[in-house]
DNA sequence: ACCGCACTA
DNA sequence: GGTAGTGCGGT
């Protein structure tokens, strides 16, 4: 029974005060512990074979094996198809050979000449462009249910098919409600530890990641209050998953643990349609045999560098590496790795706005573009997609505004080059407007070259943000060349000269600040109305300035600020790429050098 | 601010 | 391999 391997993880590398902390009333009632809260509970919830599931929902298929195709490649394989041994790496031919009744769906595409993406019979990479729009919308619906059912939880959308949920606050509320004795600490004894927790009923709450290799439940150590917290999060998570399954038809898998990386890791413990609870006591046993390259942020080059440096593959293998050693080779930031290996991760679940900061439409060209004019065709296709996506986004968020338009083009096998330009605020815009701006960037990019091999074109909005909620939207038909500040000259430049059929313009100089306000509209008749609206808005702005008594120079965009700034905490973040080595005099190993040093 | 790049899924 | 999205550093 105990011949091979360890049955029990070696606990020397862990702090019992960290894994099995005694919790006091003071800690239980504190609202300010944040990532150091001993009762912190995080879930990672992801959709099983998401793109395939979306197509099943769309087609009303429940059980059949199905794959989603992007040109010749499989990009998603549902679980019924996986039973036939089909994987994403397979060729379509091989997949069909394994399962003749396989349902094959090609992802939606924009077809030349069509306004909206659709599912066509014969897709051709030379004339079509993939659209992931349907999946984005389904994703947003799922996210909506999370937010609706968990108003007290932070929800961080981590990708199109997964989200982190911080259950700490809702769990604490329920804990105090269900165990009222905890809500009333003995007077003047706030630093007493809590009474022993009750037994936990795990029925219907998912799998429990085992804490050793025996299946003898009698050997289980006693529960902790953190285990209770996880079980409450598991209840909530289960309800949410059920709701999504019933309302939208998607099955979700979740991992529940004390921090983000462990939640993510335990989500894949068993799939699909399951949830996995990782109690603190099970962390060493779960983590040590794990390939560290499965850990979030260690799946890429950093993980490779670690594996090469120490010639190892599991978390357990790395536990004997000292913090000093790791930091000497990977920089100060290596403390992040050192702690991850010991189950510690203080990164926050950051509630992100449902709006992405950027929108990218891209197209790889099997047949490289050789003449400048061919670029305009694809730019127009990409512009059409961006126009539609921005229009859709504005249906829920009317004042969304992309700050910049960026065009990337890749020449042959070289790295891609890019050009960007400010994208003026416009409530009303069309494909030609975006395409015109894109074309101008294309000209900058290709210069005077007459011959080229462009293998990839990408057009993106960046700095996408919404106006403040209190803002009265500038409704209407006009475009607004300069409602913000005198430093926004580039906005006007962006409009003129860039678009053929330049729209009509009218201007006005503010008596208070001498700023020139300009209105631009497609029709002459609309210019005056537009200018009036801008005047009103500008007046409102002065009003707000007077109230706030703020320095004019610091408030260039009245009531049009982008979303809150990122407040990442340096020390607790994943490794920074450019962290300097501690000892500059020592040459780094080749693998490390390539990771941290440019070129 | 602009651009290139590295990284991630 | 295609289609995304984010953030950092240099200028």
Coordinates of C-alpha atoms (C1' of nucleotides) in Angstrom, one line a residue:
Chain A
X1 CA 0.0 0.0 0.0
X2 CA 2.7 2.4 0.8
X3 CA 5.3 1.1 -1.6
X4 CA 5.5 3.7 -4.2
X5 CA 5.4 7.4 -3.9
X6 CA 4.4 9.3 -0.9
X7 CA 0.9 8.8 0.4
X8 CA 1.0 12.1 2.2
X9 CA 2.7 15.2 1.0
X10 CA 5.7 16.4 2.9
X11 CA 4.3 19.3 4.9
X12 CA 7.7 20.8 5.6
X13 CA 7.3 23.4 2.9
X14 CA 4.0 24.7 4.2
X15 CA 3.0 26.9 7.0
X16 CA 0.3 25.3 9.1
X17 CA -0.8 28.7 10.2
X18 CA -1.4 29.4 6.6
X19 CA -3.1 26.2 5.5
X20 CA -5.1 25.5 8.7
X21 CA -5.3 28.9 10.4
X22 CA -7.2 29.4 13.7
X23 CA -9.7 32.0 12.9
X24 CA -10.7 34.6 15.5
X25 CA -13.9 36.6 15.8
X26 CA -11.9 39.7 14.9
X27 CA -10.9 38.2 11.6
X28 CA -14.4 36.9 10.9
X29 CA -15.9 40.3 11.3
X30 CA -13.2 42.3 9.6
X31 CA -14.1 43.7 6.3
X32 CA -10.7 44.8 5.4
X33 CA -8.5 41.7 5.1
X34 CA -8.8 41.5 1.3
X35 CA -6.5 38.9 -0.2
X36 CA -5.3 38.0 3.2
X37 CA -8.7 37.0 4.5
X38 CA -8.3 33.5 6.0
X39 CA -11.8 32.8 4.9
X40 CA -11.2 33.8 1.3
X41 CA -13.1 31.7 -1.3
X42 CA -12.6 31.9 -5.0
X43 CA -14.1 30.0 -7.9
X44 CA -13.1 29.6 -11.5
X45 CA -16.1 28.7 -13.6
X46 CA -15.7 27.8 -17.2
X47 CA -17.9 26.4 -20.0
X48 CA -17.2 22.9 -21.3
X49 CA -16.1 23.0 -24.9
X50 CA -17.6 26.4 -25.2
X51 CA -17.7 26.9 -29.0
X52 CA -19.0 23.4 -29.5
X53 CA -21.6 24.0 -26.8
X54 CA -22.7 27.3 -28.5
X55 CA -23.2 25.5 -31.8
X56 CA -25.2 22.7 -30.0
X57 CA -27.5 25.3 -28.5
X58 CA -27.8 27.1 -31.8
X59 CA -28.7 23.9 -33.6
X60 CA -30.8 22.4 -30.9
X61 CA -28.5 19.4 -30.6
X62 CA -28.2 17.9 -27.1
X63 CA -26.2 14.7 -27.2
X64 CA -24.6 14.1 -30.6
X65 CA -20.8 14.2 -31.1
X66 CA -20.0 17.6 -32.7
X67 CA -16.9 19.5 -33.7
X68 CA -16.4 23.1 -34.7
X69 CA -14.2 23.8 -37.7
X70 CA -12.2 26.9 -38.6
X71 CA -11.1 26.3 -42.1
X72 CA -9.4 22.9 -41.9
X73 CA -8.7 22.9 -38.2
X74 CA -10.8 21.7 -35.3
X75 CA -11.2 24.5 -32.8
X76 CA -13.7 22.8 -30.5
X77 CA -14.7 19.2 -29.8
X78 CA -17.7 18.4 -27.5
X79 CA -17.5 15.7 -24.9
X80 CA -19.6 13.2 -26.8
X81 CA -17.1 13.5 -29.7
X82 CA -14.2 13.1 -27.2
X83 CA -15.6 9.7 -26.4
X84 CA -14.6 8.7 -29.9
X85 CA -11.0 9.8 -29.1
X86 CA -11.3 12.9 -31.2
X87 CA -9.1 15.8 -30.1
X88 CA -8.5 19.3 -31.3
X89 CA -5.2 18.3 -32.8
X90 CA -6.9 15.9 -35.2
X91 CA -7.4 16.4 -38.9
X92 CA -11.1 16.5 -39.9
X93 CA -10.6 13.4 -41.9
X94 CA -9.3 11.4 -39.0
X95 CA -12.1 12.7 -36.8
X96 CA -14.7 11.6 -39.3
X97 CA -13.0 8.2 -39.6
X98 CA -13.3 7.7 -35.9
X99 CA -16.9 8.8 -35.8
X100 CA -18.9 8.7 -39.1
X101 CA -22.0 10.4 -37.6
X102 CA -19.9 13.3 -36.4
X103 CA -21.7 16.7 -36.7
X104 CA -19.3 19.2 -38.3
X105 CA -20.0 22.9 -38.0
X106 CA -17.9 25.6 -39.5
X107 CA -17.6 28.7 -37.4
X108 CA -19.7 31.7 -38.7
X109 CA -17.9 33.9 -41.2
X110 CA -18.3 37.2 -42.9
X111 CA -18.6 36.5 -46.6
X112 CA -17.6 39.0 -49.2
X113 CA -20.5 41.2 -49.9
X114 CA -22.6 40.1 -46.9
X115 CA -23.3 42.6 -44.2
X116 CA -23.5 40.2 -41.3
X117 CA -21.7 37.0 -40.4
X118 CA -23.5 33.8 -41.2
X119 CA -23.2 30.1 -41.5
X120 CA -22.5 29.3 -45.2
X121 CA -22.3 26.1 -47.1
X122 CA -18.9 26.6 -48.8
X123 CA -16.5 28.7 -46.8
X124 CA -13.3 29.8 -48.4
X125 CA -10.5 31.4 -46.6
X126 CA -9.9 33.6 -49.7
X127 CA -13.3 35.2 -49.5
X128 CA -14.5 34.7 -45.9
X129 CA -13.4 36.0 -42.5
X130 CA -14.1 34.1 -39.3
X131 CA -16.5 35.8 -36.9
X132 CA -16.6 34.9 -33.2
X133 CA -19.5 37.2 -32.5
X134 CA -22.1 34.6 -31.6
X135 CA -19.8 33.1 -29.0
X136 CA -19.1 36.6 -27.5
X137 CA -22.9 37.1 -27.2
X138 CA -23.5 33.8 -25.5
X139 CA -20.6 34.5 -23.2
X140 CA -22.1 37.8 -22.3
X141 CA -25.4 36.0 -21.4
X142 CA -23.7 33.6 -19.1
X143 CA -21.8 36.5 -17.5
X144 CA -25.1 38.3 -17.0
X145 CA -26.5 35.4 -15.0
X146 CA -23.4 35.4 -12.8
X147 CA -23.8 39.0 -12.0
X148 CA -27.5 38.8 -11.5
X149 CA -27.4 35.8 -9.2
X150 CA -24.3 37.0 -7.3
X151 CA -24.7 40.7 -6.6
X152 CA -22.3 40.6 -3.7
X153 CA -19.6 38.7 -5.5
X154 CA -16.8 40.1 -7.6
X155 CA -16.9 38.5 -11.1
X156 CA -13.8 38.8 -13.3
X157 CA -14.3 37.6 -16.9
X158 CA -11.0 35.9 -17.6
X159 CA -11.7 34.9 -21.2
X160 CA -14.6 34.2 -23.5
X161 CA -15.5 31.0 -21.6
X162 CA -14.3 31.5 -18.1
X163 CA -14.7 33.8 -15.1
X164 CA -13.2 34.1 -11.6
X165 CA -15.7 34.7 -8.9
X166 CA -14.8 36.0 -5.4
X167 CA -17.3 34.4 -3.1
X168 CA -15.7 35.8 0.1
X169 CA -18.4 38.4 0.9
X170 CA -21.5 36.4 0.0
X171 CA -20.1 33.4 1.9
X172 CA -19.4 35.5 5.0
X173 CA -23.0 36.9 5.0
X174 CA -24.4 33.4 4.8
X175 CA -22.0 32.1 7.4
X176 CA -23.1 34.7 9.9
X177 CA -26.7 34.2 9.1
X178 CA -26.6 30.4 9.5
X179 CA -24.4 30.4 12.6
X180 CA -25.7 33.3 14.6
X181 CA -23.4 32.3 17.5
X182 CA -20.6 33.6 15.3
X183 CA -22.3 36.9 14.8
X184 CA -22.2 37.5 18.6
X185 CA -18.6 37.2 19.8
X186 CA -18.1 36.9 23.6
X187 CA -17.9 40.4 24.9
X188 CA -14.3 41.8 25.0
X189 CA -13.0 38.5 23.6
X190 CA -12.7 39.4 20.0
X191 CA -9.4 37.6 19.7
X192 CA -10.8 34.3 20.8
X193 CA -10.8 31.6 18.2
X194 CA -14.1 30.5 16.8
X195 CA -15.7 27.4 18.2
X196 CA -15.2 24.1 16.3
X197 CA -17.1 24.1 13.0
X198 CA -20.1 21.8 12.4
X199 CA -19.8 18.8 10.2
X200 CA -20.3 19.5 6.5
X201 CA -22.7 17.8 4.2
X202 CA -21.1 17.7 0.8
X203 CA -23.9 15.9 -1.0
X204 CA -24.7 17.6 -4.2
X205 CA -21.9 20.1 -3.8
X206 CA -19.4 18.4 -6.1
X207 CA -16.1 16.5 -5.9
X208 CA -13.7 16.9 -3.0
X209 CA -10.1 16.8 -4.2
X210 CA -8.5 14.1 -2.0
X211 CA -6.0 15.1 0.6
X212 CA -4.1 11.8 0.4
X213 CA -4.0 8.5 -1.6
X214 CA -6.3 6.5 0.7
X215 CA -10.1 6.3 0.1
X216 CA -10.6 6.0 3.8
X217 CA -12.9 8.8 4.8
X218 CA -12.3 8.0 8.4
X219 CA -8.8 9.3 8.1
X220 CA -10.1 12.8 7.2
X221 CA -8.9 15.5 9.5
X222 CA -11.5 17.6 11.2
X223 CA -13.3 20.3 9.3
X224 CA -12.2 23.9 9.5
X225 CA -14.3 27.1 9.1
X226 CA -12.6 27.6 5.8
X227 CA -14.0 24.2 4.7
X228 CA -17.4 25.4 5.7
X229 CA -16.8 28.6 3.6
X230 CA -15.9 26.5 0.6
X231 CA -19.0 24.4 1.1
X232 CA -21.2 27.5 1.1
X233 CA -19.5 28.8 -2.0
X234 CA -20.1 25.4 -3.6
X235 CA -23.8 25.7 -2.9
X236 CA -23.9 29.1 -4.6
X237 CA -21.8 27.9 -7.5
X238 CA -24.0 24.9 -8.0
X239 CA -27.1 27.0 -8.1
X240 CA -25.6 29.3 -10.7
X241 CA -24.4 26.4 -12.8
X242 CA -27.9 25.0 -12.7
X243 CA -29.5 28.2 -13.7
X244 CA -27.1 28.6 -16.7
X245 CA -27.8 25.1 -17.8
X246 CA -31.6 25.5 -17.6
X247 CA -31.8 29.0 -19.0
X248 CA -29.1 28.9 -21.6
X249 CA -28.3 25.2 -22.1
X250 CA -24.6 25.4 -21.2
X251 CA -22.9 23.1 -18.8
X252 CA -20.1 24.6 -16.7
X253 CA -17.3 23.3 -14.6
X254 CA -15.9 25.0 -11.6
X255 CA -13.0 24.8 -9.2
X256 CA -13.4 26.3 -5.7
X257 CA -10.4 27.0 -3.6
X258 CA -8.8 29.7 -1.5
X259 CA -7.2 31.7 -4.4
X260 CA -7.4 32.2 -8.1
X261 CA -4.7 29.9 -9.3
X262 CA -5.9 27.0 -7.2
X263 CA -9.5 27.6 -8.3
X264 CA -8.3 27.5 -11.9
X265 CA -6.3 24.4 -11.3
X266 CA -9.0 22.5 -9.5
X267 CA -11.6 23.3 -12.2
X268 CA -9.9 20.8 -14.4
X269 CA -9.7 18.1 -11.8
X270 CA -12.9 16.5 -13.3
X271 CA -14.9 17.6 -16.3
X272 CA -17.4 18.2 -17.8
X273 CA -20.4 19.5 -15.9
X274 CA -18.8 19.2 -12.5
X275 CA -17.4 21.2 -9.7
X276 CA -14.4 20.5 -7.6
X277 CA -13.7 21.7 -4.1
X278 CA -10.1 22.0 -3.1
X279 CA -9.9 22.3 0.7
X280 CA -6.7 23.8 2.2
X281 CA -5.7 20.4 3.7
X282 CA -5.6 18.9 0.2
X283 CA -3.4 21.6 -1.3
X284 CA 0.0 19.9 -0.8
X285 CA -1.2 16.5 -2.0
X286 CA -2.9 18.0 -5.1
X287 CA -0.1 20.4 -6.0
X288 CA 3.1 18.4 -5.5
X289 CA 2.7 15.9 -8.3
X290 CA 1.3 18.5 -10.6
X291 CA 3.2 19.6 -13.8
X292 CA 3.9 23.1 -12.9
X293 CA 3.4 24.1 -16.5
X294 CA -0.3 23.5 -16.0
X295 CA -0.4 26.5 -13.6
X296 CA -1.7 29.8 -14.9
X297 CA 1.1 32.0 -16.3
X298 CA 3.6 29.1 -16.1
X299 CA 2.2 27.4 -19.3
X300 CA 4.4 29.4 -21.6
X301 CA 8.0 30.6 -21.8
X302 CA 8.4 31.2 -18.1
X303 CA 7.4 27.6 -17.4
X304 CA 9.8 26.4 -20.0
X305 CA 12.6 28.4 -18.6
X306 CA 11.9 27.0 -15.1
X307 CA 11.9 23.5 -16.4
X308 CA 15.1 24.0 -18.3
X309 CA 16.9 25.8 -15.5
X310 CA 16.2 23.1 -12.9
X311 CA 15.6 20.1 -15.2
X312 CA 12.4 19.2 -13.4
X313 CA 8.7 19.1 -14.2
X314 CA 6.5 19.0 -11.1
X315 CA 5.7 21.5 -8.3
X316 CA 7.2 19.1 -5.8
X317 CA 10.5 19.1 -7.7
X318 CA 10.8 22.9 -7.3
X319 CA 10.0 23.0 -3.6
X320 CA 13.6 22.4 -2.7
X321 CA 14.8 25.5 -4.7
X322 CA 15.4 28.3 -2.3
X323 CA 13.9 31.7 -2.7
X324 CA 17.3 33.2 -3.1
X325 CA 18.3 30.8 -5.8
X326 CA 15.1 31.5 -7.8
X327 CA 15.4 35.2 -7.4
X328 CA 19.0 35.2 -8.5
X329 CA 18.0 33.6 -11.7
X330 CA 14.6 35.0 -12.4
X331 CA 14.7 38.3 -10.6
X332 CA 12.9 39.7 -7.6
X333 CA 9.6 38.8 -9.1
X334 CA 10.3 35.2 -8.6
X335 CA 8.8 35.4 -5.2
X336 CA 5.5 35.1 -7.0
X337 CA 6.6 31.7 -8.3
X338 CA 8.0 30.7 -5.0
X339 CA 4.6 31.3 -3.3
X340 CA 2.5 29.8 -6.1
X341 CA 4.5 26.5 -5.6
X342 CA 3.3 26.6 -2.0
X343 CA -0.3 27.3 -2.8
X344 CA -0.2 31.0 -2.1
X345 CA -1.6 33.6 -4.5
X346 CA -2.7 37.0 -3.4
X347 CA -3.8 38.2 -6.8
X348 CA -7.2 39.9 -6.7
X349 CA -10.4 39.0 -8.5
X350 CA -10.8 42.2 -10.3
X351 CA -14.4 42.9 -11.4
X352 CA -13.9 43.9 -15.0
X353 CA -16.4 45.9 -16.9
X354 CA -18.2 43.7 -19.4
X355 CA -16.7 45.9 -22.1
X356 CA -13.4 44.9 -23.5
X357 CA -10.7 47.6 -23.8
X358 CA -10.1 46.6 -27.3
X359 CA -11.8 45.1 -30.3
X360 CA -9.7 43.3 -32.8
X361 CA -10.7 42.0 -36.2
X362 CA -7.9 40.1 -37.9
X363 CA -7.3 38.0 -41.0
X364 CA -4.5 35.7 -41.9
X365 CA -3.9 35.4 -45.6
X366 CA -3.0 32.0 -46.9
X367 CA -2.3 33.8 -50.2
X368 CA -0.2 36.8 -49.3
X369 CA -1.1 40.3 -50.6
X370 CA 1.4 41.5 -53.1
X371 CA -0.1 44.8 -54.2
X372 CA -1.1 47.7 -52.0
X373 CA -4.6 47.9 -53.5
X374 CA -5.4 44.4 -52.3
X375 CA -5.1 45.7 -48.7
X376 CA -8.1 48.0 -49.1
X377 CA -10.4 45.0 -49.7
X378 CA -9.5 43.3 -46.4
X379 CA -9.4 46.5 -44.5
X380 CA -13.0 47.2 -45.5
X381 CA -14.0 43.7 -44.4
X382 CA -12.3 44.2 -41.0
X383 CA -13.8 47.7 -40.7
X384 CA -17.3 46.2 -41.3
X385 CA -16.8 43.8 -38.5
X386 CA -15.6 46.5 -36.1
X387 CA -18.5 48.7 -37.1
X388 CA -21.0 46.0 -36.3
X389 CA -19.3 45.1 -33.0
X390 CA -19.1 48.6 -31.8
X391 CA -22.7 49.2 -32.8
X392 CA -23.8 46.1 -30.9
X393 CA -21.7 47.1 -27.9
X394 CA -23.4 50.5 -27.9
X395 CA -26.8 48.9 -27.7
X396 CA -26.1 48.2 -24.0
X397 CA -23.6 51.0 -23.5
X398 CA -24.6 53.9 -25.8
X399 CA -21.6 56.1 -25.2
X400 CA -18.9 53.6 -25.9
X401 CA -16.0 55.3 -27.6
X402 CA -12.8 53.7 -29.1
X403 CA -10.0 56.0 -28.6
X404 CA -7.6 54.8 -31.2
X405 CA -7.7 52.8 -34.4
X406 CA -4.7 50.5 -35.0
X407 CA -3.7 48.7 -38.1
X408 CA -1.2 45.8 -38.0
X409 CA 0.2 44.1 -41.0
X410 CA 2.6 41.2 -41.1
X411 CA 5.2 41.0 -43.9
X412 CA 6.1 37.4 -44.8
X413 CA 7.5 35.8 -41.7
X414 CA 8.7 39.0 -40.1
X415 CA 7.1 40.4 -37.0
X416 CA 4.1 42.5 -37.7
X417 CA 4.2 46.3 -38.0
X418 CA 1.5 48.7 -36.9
X419 CA 0.3 52.2 -37.4
X420 CA -2.3 53.9 -35.3
X421 CA -4.3 57.1 -35.2
X422 CA -6.8 58.7 -32.8
X423 CA -10.4 57.8 -33.5
X424 CA -12.6 60.8 -32.9
X425 CA -15.7 60.4 -30.8
X426 CA -18.7 59.8 -33.0
X427 CA -22.1 58.6 -32.0
X428 CA -22.8 57.9 -35.6
X429 CA -20.3 56.4 -37.9
X430 CA -20.2 54.0 -40.8
X431 CA -18.0 51.3 -42.3
X432 CA -16.5 53.7 -44.8
X433 CA -15.4 56.0 -42.1
X434 CA -13.5 53.2 -40.3
X435 CA -12.2 51.8 -43.6
X436 CA -11.1 55.3 -44.7
X437 CA -9.1 55.7 -41.5
X438 CA -7.8 52.2 -41.9
X439 CA -6.7 52.9 -45.5
X440 CA -4.8 55.9 -44.5
X441 CA -2.9 53.8 -41.9
X442 CA -2.3 51.2 -44.6
X443 CA -0.7 53.8 -46.8
X444 CA 1.6 54.8 -44.0
X445 CA 2.4 51.2 -43.4
X446 CA 3.3 50.1 -46.9
X447 CA 4.8 53.4 -47.8
X448 CA 6.0 53.6 -51.4
X449 CA 6.6 49.9 -51.6
X450 CA 5.2 48.5 -54.9
X451 CA 5.8 44.8 -54.0
X452 CA 5.1 43.1 -50.7
X453 CA 4.1 39.9 -49.1
X454 CA 1.5 40.7 -46.5
X455 CA 0.4 37.6 -44.7
X456 CA -1.8 39.0 -42.0
X457 CA -3.9 42.2 -41.5
X458 CA -5.4 43.3 -38.2
X459 CA -7.6 46.2 -37.5
X460 CA -8.4 47.2 -33.9
X461 CA -10.1 49.7 -31.8
X462 CA -8.2 50.3 -28.6
X463 CA -8.9 52.3 -25.5
X464 CA -12.6 51.4 -25.8
X465 CA -14.4 53.1 -22.9
X466 CA -17.7 54.4 -21.8
X467 CA -18.8 57.8 -20.8
X468 CA -19.6 58.3 -17.1
X469 CA -23.0 57.1 -16.0
X470 CA -24.1 60.6 -15.0
X471 CA -23.5 61.8 -18.4
X472 CA -26.3 63.0 -20.6
X473 CA -25.6 61.4 -23.9
X474 CA -25.2 63.6 -26.9
X475 CA -27.9 62.0 -28.8
X476 CA -28.4 62.3 -32.4
X477 CA -27.1 62.3 -35.8
X478 CA -24.2 64.6 -35.7
X479 CA -20.6 63.9 -35.1
X480 CA -18.7 65.8 -32.6
X481 CA -15.3 67.0 -33.6
X482 CA -14.3 68.8 -30.4
X483 CA -16.5 68.6 -27.4
X484 CA -13.6 67.8 -25.1
X485 CA -10.5 70.0 -24.9
X486 CA -8.3 72.3 -26.7
X487 CA -5.6 69.7 -26.7
X488 CA -7.7 67.4 -28.7
X489 CA -6.6 69.0 -32.0
X490 CA -5.7 65.5 -33.3
X491 CA -9.4 64.6 -33.2
X492 CA -10.1 67.1 -35.8
X493 CA -7.1 66.0 -37.9
X494 CA -8.4 62.6 -37.6
X495 CA -11.6 63.6 -39.3
X496 CA -10.4 65.8 -42.0
X497 CA -8.3 64.6 -44.9
X498 CA -8.9 61.1 -43.8
X499 CA -12.4 60.7 -45.2
X500 CA -13.5 61.3 -48.6
X501 CA -16.7 63.4 -48.9
X502 CA -15.7 65.4 -45.9
X503 CA -18.8 66.3 -43.9
X504 CA -20.0 69.9 -43.3
X505 CA -18.5 71.8 -40.4
X506 CA -19.6 74.7 -38.3
X507 CA -17.7 76.3 -35.4
X508 CA -18.2 78.5 -32.3
X509 CA -15.7 80.0 -29.9
X510 CA -16.5 79.7 -26.2
X511 CA -16.6 83.2 -24.5
X512 CA -15.3 81.7 -21.3
X513 CA -12.3 79.8 -22.5
X514 CA -11.9 80.8 -26.1
X515 CA -11.9 77.3 -27.1
X516 CA -13.2 76.6 -30.6
X517 CA -16.0 74.1 -30.7
X518 CA -16.8 72.5 -33.9
X519 CA -19.7 70.4 -35.1
X520 CA -19.6 68.2 -38.1
X521 CA -22.5 66.4 -39.7
X522 CA -23.2 64.5 -42.8
X523 CA -25.9 67.0 -43.9
X524 CA -25.6 70.7 -43.8
X525 CA -29.0 71.0 -42.2
X526 CA -27.8 69.0 -39.2
X527 CA -24.7 71.1 -38.4
X528 CA -26.5 73.8 -36.5
X529 CA -28.4 71.4 -34.3
X530 CA -25.2 69.6 -33.6
X531 CA -23.4 72.8 -32.7
X532 CA -26.2 73.8 -30.3
X533 CA -25.9 70.5 -28.6
X534 CA -22.2 70.9 -28.3
X535 CA -22.6 74.4 -26.8
X536 CA -25.0 73.0 -24.2
X537 CA -22.6 70.3 -23.4
X538 CA -19.7 72.6 -23.2
X539 CA -21.6 74.9 -20.9
X540 CA -22.4 71.9 -18.7
X541 CA -18.8 71.2 -18.6
X542 CA -17.9 74.7 -17.3
X543 CA -20.6 74.2 -14.7
X544 CA -19.1 71.0 -13.5
X545 CA -15.6 72.6 -13.5
X546 CA -16.8 75.4 -11.3
X547 CA -18.3 72.9 -8.9
X548 CA -15.3 70.7 -8.7
X549 CA -12.9 73.7 -8.6
X550 CA -10.5 71.5 -10.5
X551 CA -7.5 72.4 -12.5
X552 CA -8.6 72.8 -16.1
X553 CA -5.5 71.0 -17.4
X554 CA -6.4 67.8 -15.4
X555 CA -9.8 67.5 -16.8
X556 CA -9.5 67.5 -20.5
X557 CA -12.4 65.2 -21.1
X558 CA -15.3 66.5 -19.1
X559 CA -17.5 63.6 -17.9
X560 CA -16.1 61.4 -20.6
X561 CA -13.4 59.6 -18.6
X562 CA -12.4 56.1 -19.3
X563 CA -13.0 53.4 -16.8
X564 CA -11.1 53.3 -13.6
X565 CA -7.3 53.0 -13.9
X566 CA -5.7 49.6 -13.4
X567 CA -4.3 49.5 -9.9
X568 CA -2.3 46.3 -10.1
X569 CA -0.2 45.8 -7.0
X570 CA 3.3 45.3 -8.2
X571 CA 4.7 42.9 -5.7
X572 CA 1.7 40.5 -5.9
X573 CA 1.4 40.2 -9.6
X574 CA 2.6 37.6 -11.9
X575 CA 6.2 38.0 -13.0
X576 CA 7.2 41.2 -14.7
X577 CA 8.9 40.4 -18.0
X578 CA 11.7 42.9 -17.6
X579 CA 12.7 42.4 -14.0
X580 CA 16.4 42.9 -13.7
X581 CA 18.5 40.1 -12.5
X582 CA 19.8 40.6 -9.0
X583 CA 23.4 40.1 -9.9
X584 CA 24.3 42.0 -13.1
X585 CA 27.8 40.7 -13.1
X586 CA 26.8 37.1 -13.7
X587 CA 25.7 35.9 -17.2
X588 CA 22.3 34.3 -17.1
X589 CA 21.8 30.9 -18.6
X590 CA 20.8 30.8 -22.2
X591 CA 17.1 29.9 -21.6
X592 CA 16.8 32.6 -19.0
X593 CA 18.5 35.1 -21.1
X594 CA 16.1 34.6 -23.9
X595 CA 13.2 35.0 -21.6
X596 CA 14.2 38.2 -19.9
X597 CA 16.5 39.9 -22.4
X598 CA 15.4 41.4 -25.6
X599 CA 16.9 40.1 -28.8
Chain B
dA1 C1' 1.1 59.6 -27.4
dC2 C1' 2.7 56.2 -30.4
dC3 C1' 4.7 52.0 -31.6
dG4 C1' 6.7 47.4 -31.1
dC5 C1' 6.6 43.5 -28.6
dA6 C1' 5.8 39.6 -25.4
dC7 C1' 2.6 36.9 -23.3
dT8 C1' -1.8 34.5 -22.6
dA9 C1' -5.9 31.4 -23.8
Chain C
dG1 C1' -2.7 27.7 -36.7
dG2 C1' -6.3 31.5 -36.3
dT3 C1' -8.5 34.8 -33.6
dA4 C1' -8.5 37.2 -29.9
dG5 C1' -7.1 40.3 -25.5
dT6 C1' -3.7 42.7 -22.1
dG7 C1' 0.2 45.1 -20.4
dC8 C1' 5.1 46.8 -20.5
dG9 C1' 9.0 49.4 -22.2
dG10 C1' 11.3 52.5 -25.4
dT11 C1' 11.0 56.6 -27.7

